[in-house]
PDB file of C-alpha atoms in Angstrom:
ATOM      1  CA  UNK A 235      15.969 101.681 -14.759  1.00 48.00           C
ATOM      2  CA  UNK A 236      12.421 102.825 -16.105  1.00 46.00           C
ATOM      3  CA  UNK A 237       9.391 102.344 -14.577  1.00 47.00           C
ATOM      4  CA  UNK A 238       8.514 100.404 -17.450  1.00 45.00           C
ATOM      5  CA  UNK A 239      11.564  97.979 -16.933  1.00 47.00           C
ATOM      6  CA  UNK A 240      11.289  98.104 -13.266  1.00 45.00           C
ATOM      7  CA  UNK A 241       7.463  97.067 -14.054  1.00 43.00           C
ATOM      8  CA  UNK A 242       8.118  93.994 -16.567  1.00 48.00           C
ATOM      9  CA  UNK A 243      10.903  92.670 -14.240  1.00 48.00           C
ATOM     10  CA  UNK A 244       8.181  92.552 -11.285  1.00 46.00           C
ATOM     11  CA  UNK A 245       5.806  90.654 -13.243  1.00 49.00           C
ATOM     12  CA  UNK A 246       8.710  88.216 -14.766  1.00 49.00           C
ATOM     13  CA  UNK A 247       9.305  87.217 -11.005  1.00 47.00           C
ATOM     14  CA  UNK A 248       6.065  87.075  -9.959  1.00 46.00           C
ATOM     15  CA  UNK A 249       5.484  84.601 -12.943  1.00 44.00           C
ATOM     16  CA  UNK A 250       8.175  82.387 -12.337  1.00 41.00           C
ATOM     17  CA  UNK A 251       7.168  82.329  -8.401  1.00 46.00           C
ATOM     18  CA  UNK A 252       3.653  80.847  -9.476  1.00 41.00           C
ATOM     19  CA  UNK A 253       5.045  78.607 -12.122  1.00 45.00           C
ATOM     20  CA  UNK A 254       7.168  77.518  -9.180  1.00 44.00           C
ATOM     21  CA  UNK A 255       4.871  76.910  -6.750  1.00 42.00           C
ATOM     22  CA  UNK A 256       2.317  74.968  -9.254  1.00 45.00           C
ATOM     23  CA  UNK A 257       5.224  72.342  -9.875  1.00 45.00           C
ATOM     24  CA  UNK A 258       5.323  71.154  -6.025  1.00 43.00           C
ATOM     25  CA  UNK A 259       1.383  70.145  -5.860  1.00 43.00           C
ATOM     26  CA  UNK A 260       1.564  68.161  -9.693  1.00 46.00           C
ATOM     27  CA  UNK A 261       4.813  66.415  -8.008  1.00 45.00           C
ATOM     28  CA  UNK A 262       3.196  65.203  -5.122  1.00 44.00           C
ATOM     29  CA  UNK A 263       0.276  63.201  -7.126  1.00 44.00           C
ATOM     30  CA  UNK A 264       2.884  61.617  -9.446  1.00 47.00           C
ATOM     31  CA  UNK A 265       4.278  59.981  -6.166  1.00 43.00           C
ATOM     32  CA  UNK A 266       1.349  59.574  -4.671  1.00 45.00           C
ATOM     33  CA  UNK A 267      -0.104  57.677  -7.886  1.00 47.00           C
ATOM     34  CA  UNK A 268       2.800  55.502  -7.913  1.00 43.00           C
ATOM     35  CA  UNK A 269       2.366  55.022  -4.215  1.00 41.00           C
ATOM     36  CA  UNK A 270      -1.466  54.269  -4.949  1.00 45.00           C
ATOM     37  CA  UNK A 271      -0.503  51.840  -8.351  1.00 42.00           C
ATOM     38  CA  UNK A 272       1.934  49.868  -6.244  1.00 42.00           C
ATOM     39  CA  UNK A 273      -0.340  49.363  -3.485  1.00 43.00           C
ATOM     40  CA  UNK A 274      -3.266  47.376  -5.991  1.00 43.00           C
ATOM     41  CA  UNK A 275      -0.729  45.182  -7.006  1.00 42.00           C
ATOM     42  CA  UNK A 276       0.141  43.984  -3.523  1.00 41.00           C
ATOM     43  CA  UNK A 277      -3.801  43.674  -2.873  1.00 42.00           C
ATOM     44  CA  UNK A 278      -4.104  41.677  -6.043  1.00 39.00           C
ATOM     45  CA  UNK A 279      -1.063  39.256  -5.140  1.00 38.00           C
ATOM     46  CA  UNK A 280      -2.970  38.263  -1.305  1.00 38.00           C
ATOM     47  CA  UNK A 281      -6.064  38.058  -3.193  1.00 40.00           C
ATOM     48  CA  UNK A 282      -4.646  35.343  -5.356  1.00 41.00           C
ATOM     49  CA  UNK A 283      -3.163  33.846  -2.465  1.00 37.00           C
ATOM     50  CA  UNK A 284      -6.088  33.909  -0.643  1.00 39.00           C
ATOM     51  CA  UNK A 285      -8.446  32.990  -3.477  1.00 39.00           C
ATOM     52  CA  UNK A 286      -6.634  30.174  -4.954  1.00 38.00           C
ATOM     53  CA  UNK A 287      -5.398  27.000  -3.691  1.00 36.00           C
ATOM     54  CA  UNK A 288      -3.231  28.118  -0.785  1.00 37.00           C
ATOM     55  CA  UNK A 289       0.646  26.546  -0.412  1.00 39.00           C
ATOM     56  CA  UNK A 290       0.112  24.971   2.556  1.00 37.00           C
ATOM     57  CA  UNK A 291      -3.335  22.997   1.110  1.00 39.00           C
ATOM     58  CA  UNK A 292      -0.933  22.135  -1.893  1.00 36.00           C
ATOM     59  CA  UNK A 293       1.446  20.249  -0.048  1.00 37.00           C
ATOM     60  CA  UNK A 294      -1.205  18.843   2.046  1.00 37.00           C
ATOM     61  CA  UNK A 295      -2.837  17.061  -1.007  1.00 35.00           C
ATOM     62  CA  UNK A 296       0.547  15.947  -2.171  1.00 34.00           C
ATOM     63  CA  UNK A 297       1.003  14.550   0.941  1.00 38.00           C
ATOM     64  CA  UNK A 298      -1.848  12.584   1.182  1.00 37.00           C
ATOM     65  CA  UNK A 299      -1.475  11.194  -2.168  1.00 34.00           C
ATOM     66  CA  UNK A 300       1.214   7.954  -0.965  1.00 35.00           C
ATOM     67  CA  UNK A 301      -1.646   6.545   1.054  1.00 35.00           C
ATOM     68  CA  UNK A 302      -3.956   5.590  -1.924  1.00 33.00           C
ATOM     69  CA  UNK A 303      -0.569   4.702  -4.151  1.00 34.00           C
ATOM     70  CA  UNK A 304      -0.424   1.036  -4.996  1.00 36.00           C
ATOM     71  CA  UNK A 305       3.043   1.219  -3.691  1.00 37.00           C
ATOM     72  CA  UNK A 306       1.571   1.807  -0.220  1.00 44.00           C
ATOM     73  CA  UNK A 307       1.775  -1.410   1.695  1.00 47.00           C
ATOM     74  CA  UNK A 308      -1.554  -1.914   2.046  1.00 55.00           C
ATOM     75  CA  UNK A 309      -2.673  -1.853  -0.977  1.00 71.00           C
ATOM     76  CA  UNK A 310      -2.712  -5.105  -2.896  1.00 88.00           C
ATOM     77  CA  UNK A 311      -3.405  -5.491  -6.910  1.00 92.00           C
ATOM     78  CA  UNK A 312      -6.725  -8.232  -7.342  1.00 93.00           C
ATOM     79  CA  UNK A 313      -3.900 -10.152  -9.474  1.00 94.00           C
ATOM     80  CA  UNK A 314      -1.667  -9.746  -6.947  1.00 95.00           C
ATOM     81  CA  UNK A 315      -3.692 -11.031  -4.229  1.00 96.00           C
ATOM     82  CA  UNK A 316      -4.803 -14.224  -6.321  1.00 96.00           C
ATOM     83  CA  UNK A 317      -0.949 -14.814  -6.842  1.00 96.00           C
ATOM     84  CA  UNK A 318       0.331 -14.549  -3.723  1.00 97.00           C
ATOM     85  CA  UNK A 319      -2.911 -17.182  -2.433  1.00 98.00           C
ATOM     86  CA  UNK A 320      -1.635 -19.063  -4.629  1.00 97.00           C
ATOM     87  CA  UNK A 321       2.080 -19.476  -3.347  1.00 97.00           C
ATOM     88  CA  UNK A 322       0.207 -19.977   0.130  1.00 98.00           C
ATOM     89  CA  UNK A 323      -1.789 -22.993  -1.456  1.00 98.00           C
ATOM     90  CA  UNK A 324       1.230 -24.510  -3.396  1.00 98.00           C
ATOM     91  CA  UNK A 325       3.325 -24.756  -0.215  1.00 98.00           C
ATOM     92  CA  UNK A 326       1.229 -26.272   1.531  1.00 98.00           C
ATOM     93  CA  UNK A 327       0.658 -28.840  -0.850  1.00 98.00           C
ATOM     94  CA  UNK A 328       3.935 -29.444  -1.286  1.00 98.00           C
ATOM     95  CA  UNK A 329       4.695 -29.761   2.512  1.00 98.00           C
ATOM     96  CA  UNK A 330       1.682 -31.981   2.867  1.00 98.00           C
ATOM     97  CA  UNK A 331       3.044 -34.672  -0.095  1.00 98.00           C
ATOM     98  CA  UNK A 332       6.224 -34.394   1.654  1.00 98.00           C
ATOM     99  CA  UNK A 333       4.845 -35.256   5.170  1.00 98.00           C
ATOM    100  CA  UNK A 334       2.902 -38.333   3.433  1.00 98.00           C
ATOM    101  CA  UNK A 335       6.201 -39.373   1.638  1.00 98.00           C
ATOM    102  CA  UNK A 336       7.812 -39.506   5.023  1.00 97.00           C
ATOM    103  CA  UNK A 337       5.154 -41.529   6.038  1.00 97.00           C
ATOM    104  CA  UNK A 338       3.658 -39.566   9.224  1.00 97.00           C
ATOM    105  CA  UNK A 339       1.221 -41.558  11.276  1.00 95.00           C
ATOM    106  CA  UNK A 340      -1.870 -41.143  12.871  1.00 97.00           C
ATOM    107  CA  UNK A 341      -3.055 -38.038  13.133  1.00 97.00           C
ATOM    108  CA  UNK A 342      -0.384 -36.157  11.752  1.00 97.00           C
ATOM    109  CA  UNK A 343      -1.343 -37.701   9.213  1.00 98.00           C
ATOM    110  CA  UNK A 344      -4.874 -37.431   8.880  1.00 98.00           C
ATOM    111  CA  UNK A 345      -3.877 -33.545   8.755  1.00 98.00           C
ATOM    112  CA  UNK A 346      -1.438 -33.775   6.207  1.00 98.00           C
ATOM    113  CA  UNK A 347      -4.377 -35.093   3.947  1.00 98.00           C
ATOM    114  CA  UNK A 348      -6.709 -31.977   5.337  1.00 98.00           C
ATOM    115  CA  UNK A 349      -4.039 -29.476   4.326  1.00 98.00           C
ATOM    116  CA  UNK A 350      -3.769 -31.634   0.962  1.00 98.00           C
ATOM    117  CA  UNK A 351      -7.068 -31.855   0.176  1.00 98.00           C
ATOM    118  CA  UNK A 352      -8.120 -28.174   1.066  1.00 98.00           C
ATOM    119  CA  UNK A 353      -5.237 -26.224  -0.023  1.00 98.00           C
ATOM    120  CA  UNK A 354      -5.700 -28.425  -3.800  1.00 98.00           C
ATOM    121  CA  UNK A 355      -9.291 -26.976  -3.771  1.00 98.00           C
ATOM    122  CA  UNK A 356      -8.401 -23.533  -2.915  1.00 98.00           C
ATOM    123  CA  UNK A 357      -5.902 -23.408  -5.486  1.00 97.00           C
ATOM    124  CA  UNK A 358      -8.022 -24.785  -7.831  1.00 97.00           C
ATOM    125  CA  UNK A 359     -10.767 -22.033  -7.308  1.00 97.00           C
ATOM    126  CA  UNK A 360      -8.082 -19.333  -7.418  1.00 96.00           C
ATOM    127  CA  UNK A 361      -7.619 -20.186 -10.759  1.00 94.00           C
ATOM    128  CA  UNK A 362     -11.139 -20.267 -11.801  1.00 94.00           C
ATOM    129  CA  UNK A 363     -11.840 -16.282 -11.026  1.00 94.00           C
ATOM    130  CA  UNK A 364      -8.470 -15.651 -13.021  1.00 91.00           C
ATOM    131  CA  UNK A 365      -9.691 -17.153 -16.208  1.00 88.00           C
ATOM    132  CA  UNK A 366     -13.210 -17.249 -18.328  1.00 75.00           C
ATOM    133  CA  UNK A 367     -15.733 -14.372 -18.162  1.00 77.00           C
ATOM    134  CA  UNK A 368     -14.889 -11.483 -16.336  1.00 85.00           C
ATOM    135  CA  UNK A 369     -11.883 -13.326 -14.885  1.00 91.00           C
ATOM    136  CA  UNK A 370      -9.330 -11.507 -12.625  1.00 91.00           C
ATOM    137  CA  UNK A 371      -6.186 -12.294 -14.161  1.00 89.00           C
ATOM    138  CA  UNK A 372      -3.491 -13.222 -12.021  1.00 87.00           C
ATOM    139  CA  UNK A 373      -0.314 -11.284 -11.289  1.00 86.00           C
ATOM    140  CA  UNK A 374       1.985 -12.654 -14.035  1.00 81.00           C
ATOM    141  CA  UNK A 375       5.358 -11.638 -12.007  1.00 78.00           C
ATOM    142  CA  UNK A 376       5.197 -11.168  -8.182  1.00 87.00           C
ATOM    143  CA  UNK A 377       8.582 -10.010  -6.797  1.00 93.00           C
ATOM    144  CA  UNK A 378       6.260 -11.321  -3.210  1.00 94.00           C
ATOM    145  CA  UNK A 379       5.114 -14.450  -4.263  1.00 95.00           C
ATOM    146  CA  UNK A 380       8.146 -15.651  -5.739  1.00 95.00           C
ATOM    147  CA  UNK A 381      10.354 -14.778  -2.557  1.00 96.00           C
ATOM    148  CA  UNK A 382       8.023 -16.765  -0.573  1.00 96.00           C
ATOM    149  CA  UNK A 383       8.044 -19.761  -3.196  1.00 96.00           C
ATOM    150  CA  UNK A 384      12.013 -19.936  -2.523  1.00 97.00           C
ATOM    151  CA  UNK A 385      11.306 -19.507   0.979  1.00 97.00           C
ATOM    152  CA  UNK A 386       9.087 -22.225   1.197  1.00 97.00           C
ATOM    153  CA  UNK A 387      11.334 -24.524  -0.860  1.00 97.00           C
ATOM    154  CA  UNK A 388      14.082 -23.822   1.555  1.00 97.00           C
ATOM    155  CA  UNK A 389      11.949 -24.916   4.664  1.00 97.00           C
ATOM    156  CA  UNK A 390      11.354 -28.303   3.118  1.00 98.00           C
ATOM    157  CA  UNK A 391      14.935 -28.386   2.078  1.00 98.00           C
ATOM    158  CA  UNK A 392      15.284 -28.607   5.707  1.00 98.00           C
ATOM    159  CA  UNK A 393      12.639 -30.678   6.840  1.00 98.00           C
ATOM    160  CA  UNK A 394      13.562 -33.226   4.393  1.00 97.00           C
ATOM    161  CA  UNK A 395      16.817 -34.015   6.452  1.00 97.00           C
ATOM    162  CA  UNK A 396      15.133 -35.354   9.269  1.00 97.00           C
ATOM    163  CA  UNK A 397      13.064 -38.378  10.274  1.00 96.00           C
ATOM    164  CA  UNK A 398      10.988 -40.141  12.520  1.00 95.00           C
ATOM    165  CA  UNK A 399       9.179 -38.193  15.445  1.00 94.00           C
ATOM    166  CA  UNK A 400      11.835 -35.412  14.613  1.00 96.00           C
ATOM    167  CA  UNK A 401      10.555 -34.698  11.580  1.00 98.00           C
ATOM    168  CA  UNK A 402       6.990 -34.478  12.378  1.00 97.00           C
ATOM    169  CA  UNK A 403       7.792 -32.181  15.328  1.00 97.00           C
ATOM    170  CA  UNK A 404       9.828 -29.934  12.633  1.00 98.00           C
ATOM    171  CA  UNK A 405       6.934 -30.165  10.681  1.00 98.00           C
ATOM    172  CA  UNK A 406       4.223 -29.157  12.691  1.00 98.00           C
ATOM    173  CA  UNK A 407       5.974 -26.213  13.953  1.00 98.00           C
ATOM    174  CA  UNK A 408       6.263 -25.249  10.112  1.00 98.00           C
ATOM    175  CA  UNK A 409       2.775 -26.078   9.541  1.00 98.00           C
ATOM    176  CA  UNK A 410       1.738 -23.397  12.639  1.00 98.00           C
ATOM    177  CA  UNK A 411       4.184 -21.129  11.562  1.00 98.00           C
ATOM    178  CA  UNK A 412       3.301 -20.793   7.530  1.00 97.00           C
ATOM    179  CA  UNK A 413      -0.423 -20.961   8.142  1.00 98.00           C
ATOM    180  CA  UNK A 414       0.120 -18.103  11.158  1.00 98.00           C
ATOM    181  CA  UNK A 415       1.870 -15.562   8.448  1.00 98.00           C
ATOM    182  CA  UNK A 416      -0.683 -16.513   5.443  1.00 98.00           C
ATOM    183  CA  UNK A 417      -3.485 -15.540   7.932  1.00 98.00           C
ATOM    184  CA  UNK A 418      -1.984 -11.981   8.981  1.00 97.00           C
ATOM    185  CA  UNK A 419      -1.566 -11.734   5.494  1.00 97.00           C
ATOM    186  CA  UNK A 420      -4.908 -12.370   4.322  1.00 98.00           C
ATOM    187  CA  UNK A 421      -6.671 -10.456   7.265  1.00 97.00           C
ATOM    188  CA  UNK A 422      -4.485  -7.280   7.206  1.00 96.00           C
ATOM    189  CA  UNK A 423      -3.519  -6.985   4.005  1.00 96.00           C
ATOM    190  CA  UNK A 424      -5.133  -9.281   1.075  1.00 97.00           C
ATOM    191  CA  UNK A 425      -8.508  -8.901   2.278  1.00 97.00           C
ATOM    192  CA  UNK A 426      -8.988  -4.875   3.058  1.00 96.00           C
ATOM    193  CA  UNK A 427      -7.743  -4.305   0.162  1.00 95.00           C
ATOM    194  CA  UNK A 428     -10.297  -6.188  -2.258  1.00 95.00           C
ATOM    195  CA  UNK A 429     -12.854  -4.801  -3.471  1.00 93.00           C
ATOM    196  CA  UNK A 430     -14.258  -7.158  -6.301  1.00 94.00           C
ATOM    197  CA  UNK A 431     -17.050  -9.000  -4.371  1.00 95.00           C
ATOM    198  CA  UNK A 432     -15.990 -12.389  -5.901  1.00 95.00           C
ATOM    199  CA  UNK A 433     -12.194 -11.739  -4.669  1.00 96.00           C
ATOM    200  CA  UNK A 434     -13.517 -10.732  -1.139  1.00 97.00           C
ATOM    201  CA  UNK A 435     -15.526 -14.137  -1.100  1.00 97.00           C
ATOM    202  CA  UNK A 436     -12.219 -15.968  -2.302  1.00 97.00           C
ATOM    203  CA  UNK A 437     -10.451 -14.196   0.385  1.00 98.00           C
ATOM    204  CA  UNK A 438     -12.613 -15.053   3.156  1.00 98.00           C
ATOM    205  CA  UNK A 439     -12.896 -18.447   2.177  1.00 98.00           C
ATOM    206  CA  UNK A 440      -9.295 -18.959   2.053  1.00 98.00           C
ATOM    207  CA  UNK A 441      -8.658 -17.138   5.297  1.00 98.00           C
ATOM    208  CA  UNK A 442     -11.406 -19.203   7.283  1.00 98.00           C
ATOM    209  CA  UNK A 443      -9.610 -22.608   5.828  1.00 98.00           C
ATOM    210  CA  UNK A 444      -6.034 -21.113   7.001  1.00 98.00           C
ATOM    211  CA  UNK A 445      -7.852 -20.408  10.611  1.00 98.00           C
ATOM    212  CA  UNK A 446      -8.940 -23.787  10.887  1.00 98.00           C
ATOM    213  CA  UNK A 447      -5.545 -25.181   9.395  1.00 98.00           C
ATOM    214  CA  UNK A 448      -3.903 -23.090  12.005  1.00 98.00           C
ATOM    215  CA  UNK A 449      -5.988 -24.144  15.114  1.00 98.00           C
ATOM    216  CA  UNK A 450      -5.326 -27.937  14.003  1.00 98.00           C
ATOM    217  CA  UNK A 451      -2.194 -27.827  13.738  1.00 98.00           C
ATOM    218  CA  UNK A 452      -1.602 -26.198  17.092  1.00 98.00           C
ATOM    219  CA  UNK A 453      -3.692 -28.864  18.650  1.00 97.00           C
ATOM    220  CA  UNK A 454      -1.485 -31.509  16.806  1.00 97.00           C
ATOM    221  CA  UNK A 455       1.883 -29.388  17.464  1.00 96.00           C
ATOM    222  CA  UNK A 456       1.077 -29.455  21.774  1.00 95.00           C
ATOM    223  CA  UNK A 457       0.181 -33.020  21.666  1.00 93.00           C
ATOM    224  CA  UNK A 458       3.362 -33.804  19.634  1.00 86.00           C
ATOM    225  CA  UNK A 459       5.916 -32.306  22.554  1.00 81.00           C
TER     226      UNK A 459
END
């Protein structure tokens, strides 16, 4: 070989050596890049995470939604409420025409004509804020109201069977025990939940009637033993 050849052959190897060792430094930023774009787009997910409304504060506010649900016992419709007063006030009513039918004495019945008398009036002025101006209409259907309306027919089915000093014992214990549930209902229930200021004055009304009605009625239920 030439010196020329030997010459052209050096340089041919000498070029592919640098060619060579150009390629491993422009590899190494293509995978670093890639490295470097990768790592942004992890940063930008935990930034959204932490930016935004977090899972855990998600569920948390789904959670708390039940309590202020008007499925949430608690929580009782204005209609609602003047409905189920109502089934409290036509019981008693009822009950009281029933005593006086079986012609109680004294002052059993002296209270049958209270709880007459009172409940008529409260019923009457439950009505009143459920119709005219700005009225609060009643519940038309109240799964509630109407169990307790069968309820309460059943109790007098029952009291209806018996006479005499029997009877009014039967009834008095009725009388303690209907006017003790309409009371928890009104004071943990019926009344918290009311906002409407003419409601909350209904409400209060009714539950300081049922109070006395209650107190009575025990007085008249340890005297009749």
């Amino acid at each position: 070989m030439t010196h020329a050849k030997l010459c052209l052959a050096a340089a041919i190897a000498a070029a592919v050596m640098i060619t060579g060792c150009r390629r491993e430094p422009d590899d190494t930023p293509d995978t670093n890049d890639r490295a470097n774009a990768a790592a942004p787009a992890t940063d930008t997910a935990a930034g959204n995470t932490g930016a935004g409304t977090p899972a855990s504060d998600t569920s948390t506010a789904a959670d708390a939604a039940p309590a202020t649900t008007a499925a949430s016992p608690g929580m009782v419709a204005p209609g609602e409420a003047l409905t189920l007063v109502a089934a409290v006030d036509e019981h008693e009513i009822a009950a009281a025409q029933q005593a006086k039918r079986k012609e109680v004495k004294g002052a059993v019945l002296e209270y049958a004509n209270l709880l007459e008398r009172e409940h008529s009036a409260n019923l009457q002025a439950g009505k009143a804020l459920s119709t005219g101006t700005n009225a609060i209409p009643a519940a038309t259907s109240s799964m509630e109201a109407d169990a307790m309306r069968e309820k309460g027919r059943t109790e007098l089915s029952t009291l209806d069977q018996k006479s005499g000093t029997d009877y009014e014992k039967a009834w008095l214990d009725a009388m303690v025990k209907g006017h003790t549930e309409a009371l928890t209902m009104l004071e943990e229930r019926l009344i918290p939940a009311a906002q409407d200021e003419r409601l909350r004055s209904f409400l209060n009304n009714s539950r300081d009637h049922v109070a006395m009605h209650l107190e009575r009625g025990k007085e008249l239920q340890s005297q009749n033993r």
